[in-house]
Coordinates of C-alpha atoms and ligand atoms in Angstrom, one line a residue:
X1 CA 6.2 3.8 14.5
X2 CA 6.7 7.1 16.7
X3 CA 3.2 6.7 17.1
X4 CA 4.0 3.6 20.0
X5 CA 5.5 6.1 22.2
X6 CA 4.2 9.1 22.0
X7 CA 0.8 11.3 20.4
X8 CA 1.3 14.1 18.3
X9 CA -0.1 18.1 18.1
X10 CA 0.3 20.5 15.2
X11 CA 4.1 21.1 14.3
X12 CA 2.8 24.7 13.8
X13 CA 6.5 26.2 12.8
X14 CA 5.9 29.7 12.1
X15 CA 9.4 31.5 11.8
X16 CA 9.9 35.6 11.3
X17 CA 13.0 37.4 10.1
X18 CA 14.1 40.8 11.5
X19 CA 16.1 42.8 9.2
X20 CA 15.8 46.5 8.3
X21 CA 14.0 46.8 11.7
X22 CA 11.6 44.8 10.4
X23 CA 9.7 41.5 11.3
X24 CA 9.3 39.7 7.4
X25 CA 7.8 36.7 7.1
X26 CA 10.7 34.3 6.6
X27 CA 11.1 31.4 4.4
X28 CA 11.2 33.6 1.3
X29 CA 7.0 33.8 0.5
X30 CA 4.9 36.6 -1.3
X31 CA 4.1 37.9 1.6
X32 CA 8.1 38.8 2.6
X33 CA 8.0 40.4 -1.2
X34 CA 4.9 42.4 -0.5
X35 CA 6.2 43.9 2.5
X36 CA 10.0 44.0 1.4
X37 CA 9.3 45.7 -1.9
X38 CA 5.9 47.1 -0.9
X39 CA 3.4 46.0 -3.4
X40 CA 0.6 43.6 -4.4
X41 CA 1.4 40.8 -5.9
X42 CA -0.2 37.4 -7.3
X43 CA 1.6 34.3 -7.5
X44 CA 2.5 35.1 -11.2
X45 CA 4.3 38.6 -10.4
X46 CA 6.1 36.9 -7.4
X47 CA 7.4 33.6 -10.1
X48 CA 8.3 37.4 -12.5
X49 CA 9.6 38.9 -9.7
X50 CA 11.7 36.2 -8.1
X51 CA 13.0 35.2 -11.8
X52 CA 13.5 38.9 -12.4
X53 CA 15.8 39.3 -9.3
X54 CA 17.8 36.1 -9.6
X55 CA 21.2 36.0 -10.7
X56 CA 22.2 33.1 -14.4
X57 CA 24.1 30.2 -11.9
X58 CA 22.0 27.7 -13.8
X59 CA 24.1 25.2 -11.2
X60 CA 25.1 26.9 -8.3
X61 CA 28.2 25.1 -6.9
X62 CA 27.7 26.6 -2.9
X63 CA 25.1 28.5 -0.9
X64 CA 26.1 32.2 -2.1
X65 CA 25.4 31.1 -6.1
X66 CA 22.5 29.2 -4.7
X67 CA 20.7 32.4 -3.0
X68 CA 21.8 34.7 -5.7
X69 CA 20.3 32.3 -8.1
X70 CA 17.1 32.3 -6.8
X71 CA 16.4 35.7 -5.5
X72 CA 19.1 38.1 -6.4
X73 CA 21.4 40.2 -4.1
X74 CA 19.5 42.4 -2.2
X75 CA 17.3 39.6 -0.4
X76 CA 20.6 37.9 0.2
X77 CA 22.1 40.9 1.8
X78 CA 19.0 41.2 4.1
X79 CA 18.0 37.4 5.0
X80 CA 20.8 35.3 4.8
X81 CA 24.4 36.2 4.3
X82 CA 24.3 37.8 8.1
X83 CA 23.2 34.8 9.1
X84 CA 24.9 32.7 7.9
X85 CA 28.1 34.2 8.7
X86 CA 27.3 34.1 12.6
X87 CA 26.0 30.7 11.9
X88 CA 29.0 29.0 10.4
X89 CA 32.0 31.7 11.0
X90 CA 32.5 30.5 7.2
X91 CA 31.4 32.9 4.2
X92 CA 28.3 31.2 1.8
X93 CA 30.6 31.1 -0.8
X94 CA 32.2 28.2 1.2
X95 CA 29.7 26.3 1.8
X96 CA 27.7 23.7 -0.3
X97 CA 24.8 25.1 -2.4
X98 CA 22.9 22.6 0.5
X99 CA 23.2 24.8 3.4
X100 CA 20.8 27.7 2.1
X101 CA 19.3 24.9 0.1
X102 CA 17.9 23.6 2.9
X103 CA 15.6 27.0 3.4
X104 CA 12.5 26.8 0.9
X105 CA 12.0 30.1 -1.4
X106 CA 8.2 30.3 -2.5
X107 CA 5.6 31.9 -4.6
X108 CA 2.8 31.3 -2.7
X109 CA 1.4 33.1 0.9
X110 CA 2.7 29.3 2.8
X111 CA 4.6 30.5 5.5
X112 CA 5.5 26.8 7.1
X113 CA 9.3 26.7 7.7
X114 CA 9.9 23.7 5.9
X115 CA 7.3 21.9 3.2
X116 CA 6.4 18.3 4.4
X117 CA 2.7 17.3 4.0
X118 CA 3.0 16.0 7.6
X119 CA 4.2 18.9 10.3
X120 CA 3.9 17.2 13.8
X121 CA 5.8 17.4 16.9
X122 CA 5.5 14.9 20.1
X123 CA 2.9 16.2 22.4
X124 CA 4.4 15.7 25.5
X125 CA 8.2 16.6 24.5
X126 CA 11.2 14.5 23.1
X127 CA 12.2 13.8 26.4
X128 CA 9.1 12.0 26.7
X129 CA 9.2 10.2 24.0
X130 CA 12.5 9.1 24.3
X131 CA 12.0 8.0 28.0
X132 CA 8.7 6.2 26.9
X133 CA 11.1 4.0 23.8
X134 CA 13.7 2.9 26.3
X135 CA 11.4 2.1 28.9
X136 CA 12.2 -2.0 28.5
X137 CA 14.0 -4.6 30.2
X138 CA 16.2 -5.2 27.7
X139 CA 17.3 -1.8 27.6
X140 CA 19.8 -0.1 30.2
X141 CA 21.4 3.3 30.0
X142 CA 24.3 4.2 30.9
X143 CA 25.0 8.3 31.3
X144 CA 28.1 10.1 31.9
X145 CA 30.4 6.9 30.6
X146 CA 33.2 7.1 28.0
X147 CA 31.9 4.7 25.7
X148 CA 35.7 3.6 25.0
X149 CA 36.3 2.8 28.9
X150 CA 33.4 0.2 28.7
X151 CA 33.0 -1.0 25.4
X152 CA 36.1 -3.6 25.6
X153 CA 34.2 -5.2 28.6
X154 CA 30.7 -5.7 27.0
X155 CA 31.7 -8.0 24.4
X156 CA 28.4 -7.7 22.4
X157 CA 27.5 -9.4 18.8
X158 CA 27.3 -5.7 17.0
X159 CA 27.1 -2.4 17.9
X160 CA 25.0 0.9 16.9
X161 CA 27.3 4.0 17.2
X162 CA 25.9 7.1 17.2
X163 CA 28.8 9.6 18.1
X164 CA 31.1 11.2 16.2
X165 CA 33.4 9.0 14.0
X166 CA 36.8 11.3 14.5
X167 CA 36.5 10.5 18.2
X168 CA 35.6 6.6 17.2
X169 CA 38.7 6.6 15.2
X170 CA 40.7 8.7 17.7
X171 CA 41.2 11.3 15.1
X172 CA 43.3 9.4 13.3
X173 CA 43.6 10.9 9.7
X174 CA 42.5 15.1 12.0
X175 CA 39.9 16.0 13.6
X176 CA 36.6 17.3 11.5
X177 CA 34.7 20.5 11.9
X178 CA 31.7 20.7 13.9
X179 CA 29.2 23.3 14.8
X180 CA 28.4 23.9 18.4
X181 CA 25.5 26.1 19.8
X182 CA 24.8 27.3 23.7
X183 CA 21.5 29.0 24.9
X184 CA 20.4 31.6 27.1
X185 CA 17.2 31.1 28.1
X186 CA 14.9 33.9 29.6
X187 CA 11.8 33.8 31.3
X188 CA 9.0 36.8 30.9
X189 CA 6.3 37.4 33.1
X190 CA 3.9 37.6 29.8
X191 CA 2.2 34.8 28.3
X192 CA 3.6 35.5 25.2
X193 CA 6.4 37.2 24.3
X194 CA 6.9 37.3 20.4
X195 CA 4.3 36.8 17.4
X196 CA 5.7 33.7 16.6
X197 CA 7.6 30.7 17.4
X198 CA 10.9 31.5 16.1
X199 CA 13.0 34.9 14.8
X200 CA 15.8 35.2 12.7
X201 CA 18.1 38.0 13.5
X202 CA 20.6 37.9 9.8
X203 CA 21.7 41.4 10.1
X204 CA 21.5 42.3 14.6
X205 CA 22.4 41.0 17.8
X206 CA 24.8 38.0 18.1
X207 CA 22.4 35.3 19.0
X208 CA 21.2 33.7 15.4
X209 CA 17.5 33.0 16.6
X210 CA 15.2 33.7 19.6
X211 CA 11.9 30.3 19.9
X212 CA 10.0 30.7 22.2
X213 CA 8.6 27.3 21.8
X214 CA 5.2 28.0 23.8
X215 CA 4.0 29.1 20.1
X216 CA 4.3 25.3 19.4
X217 CA 3.8 23.3 22.7
X218 CA 0.4 25.0 23.7
X219 CA 1.0 25.0 27.2
X220 CA -1.1 26.8 29.3
X221 CA 0.9 28.8 31.5
X222 CA 0.9 32.5 32.2
X223 CA 5.1 32.7 32.0
X224 CA 6.9 32.7 28.9
X225 CA 10.6 31.4 28.3
X226 CA 12.5 33.0 25.5
X227 CA 16.2 30.5 24.4
X228 CA 18.1 32.8 22.6
X229 CA 20.5 30.7 20.4
X230 CA 24.7 31.4 19.8
X231 CA 26.1 29.5 17.3
X232 CA 29.5 28.4 18.6
X233 CA 32.5 26.9 17.8
X234 CA 33.9 25.0 20.8
X235 CA 31.3 22.9 22.7
X236 CA 29.4 19.4 22.0
X237 CA 29.0 18.7 17.8
X238 CA 25.5 20.1 16.5
X239 CA 26.1 20.4 13.1
X240 CA 28.8 19.0 10.6
X241 CA 30.0 21.7 8.4
X242 CA 29.2 20.8 4.3
X243 CA 31.7 22.0 2.7
X244 CA 34.1 20.1 0.0
X245 CA 37.5 19.5 2.0
X246 CA 35.3 18.3 5.1
X247 CA 33.7 15.7 2.6
X248 CA 36.7 14.5 2.1
X249 CA 37.9 13.9 5.4
X250 CA 34.7 11.9 5.9
X251 CA 35.3 10.1 3.0
X252 CA 38.4 8.8 4.7
X253 CA 36.8 8.0 8.0
X254 CA 34.1 6.7 6.0
X255 CA 36.3 4.0 4.2
X256 CA 37.6 2.6 7.9
X257 CA 34.5 2.9 8.9
X258 CA 33.1 0.7 6.4
X259 CA 35.2 -2.6 6.9
X260 CA 34.8 -1.6 11.0
X261 CA 31.1 -2.8 10.2
X262 CA 32.3 -6.2 7.8
X263 CA 35.1 -7.7 10.3
X264 CA 33.5 -6.4 13.2
X265 CA 29.6 -5.7 13.1
X266 CA 30.0 -2.2 14.0
X267 CA 27.5 -0.1 12.7
X268 CA 27.5 4.3 12.1
X269 CA 23.6 5.7 12.6
X270 CA 22.6 9.2 12.6
X271 CA 24.0 13.3 11.9
X272 CA 27.9 12.6 13.9
X273 CA 28.6 9.1 13.0
X274 CA 27.5 9.9 8.8
X275 CA 28.6 13.5 8.8
X276 CA 25.5 14.7 7.4
X277 CA 23.3 17.2 8.1
X278 CA 19.8 15.7 8.5
X279 CA 16.7 16.9 10.2
X280 CA 14.3 14.8 13.0
X281 CA 12.9 12.9 10.6
X282 CA 15.7 12.5 8.2
X283 CA 17.6 11.0 10.8
X284 CA 14.7 8.7 12.0
X285 CA 13.9 7.1 9.0
X286 CA 17.8 6.9 8.7
X287 CA 17.5 4.9 12.1
X288 CA 14.8 2.7 10.6
X289 CA 16.5 1.5 7.5
X290 CA 19.4 0.8 9.7
X291 CA 17.5 -1.6 11.3
X292 CA 15.5 -3.2 8.8
X293 CA 19.5 -3.4 7.3
X294 CA 21.2 -5.0 10.6
X295 CA 17.8 -7.7 11.0
X296 CA 18.8 -8.7 7.7
X297 CA 23.0 -9.0 8.6
X298 CA 22.7 -10.3 11.7
X299 CA 19.8 -12.6 10.7
X300 CA 17.5 -11.4 13.9
X301 CA 14.4 -11.6 11.8
Ligands
UDP1 N1 19.9 30.8 6.5 C1 20.2 32.2 6.5 N2 19.2 32.7 6.9 C2 17.6 32.2 7.8 C3 17.9 31.0 8.1 C4 19.0 30.0 7.7 O1 21.0 32.2 5.8 O2 17.1 33.5 8.4 C5 20.8 29.9 6.2 C6 22.4 29.5 7.2 O3 23.3 29.2 6.6 C7 21.6 28.1 8.1 C8 21.0 27.6 6.9 O4 20.0 28.3 6.2 O5 22.7 27.9 8.6 C9 19.9 26.1 7.3 O6 18.9 27.2 8.4 P1 18.2 26.2 9.0 O7 17.0 27.2 9.5 O8 17.5 24.7 8.1 O9 19.0 25.7 10.5 P2 19.1 24.7 11.3 O10 17.7 24.7 12.4 O11 19.2 23.5 11.0 O12 20.4 25.4 12.4

């Protein structure tokens, strides 16, 4: 679907993690373990090694149990514990298993960050992709406009709301917790500053990671920019915080949302309105499914 609006280039996303003064391939894979334990391994050895390190949590209830069950305490403390505390200001014990479960753990030498068969990025960037998408005579974009100030005058047939769900309902059950980010962009007078697009810093510095996107975008320019990422408590909502209490609070809002859909044709889409920690590809899938649902229910076909 998106190919109508963009060409693609490979999404060659390789990450390293800086721990104990060294850069390790990350997510944890055969090469990480070879470097960490200073040994030579086969796939079979890697499997056995991780099995012997993993602690006994058959049904991990939280992110700490999940990682301990897969890689054991030493690797957990080297790569996960500090990063998670920095990113969420919450102990991995108090976060859903799905949070650290986002990161694959591999027995082979595959160093890519995610498992997907197709890994692509828009050739001219996401801004251009969305620019092309909204370039249509029926689409009007209002920037710097508060949704609540204009919605009453528009009298729409139906609405797709993608903002934070707690804001939509005037925080009537209390605020949902969100996590935000800030970025420090630093230019370097050289072609490349880092050996790969992203470096994670579980145990050093105040930033969580540094991203040199040029490794992926393939721009041919003599200088480079590295973006240092800081996790923030306040600011624009970037992440829902997957934990039991937050899910309970979200479900109270979700009940209201379902009624709003039935009675007023307001549909709730995406990461903020559904309080879900999904990736870009999943958000796109979510949008296409919602589109089909609306076409059906509103008889737009
Ligand atoms: N994580 C970690 N160490 C890392 C990378 C990730 O402990 O080096 C954990 C951490 O809790 C993080 C989660 O896994 O918030 C998800 O990581 P991901 O890189 O997918 O986060 P995103 O890109 O969505 O910020």
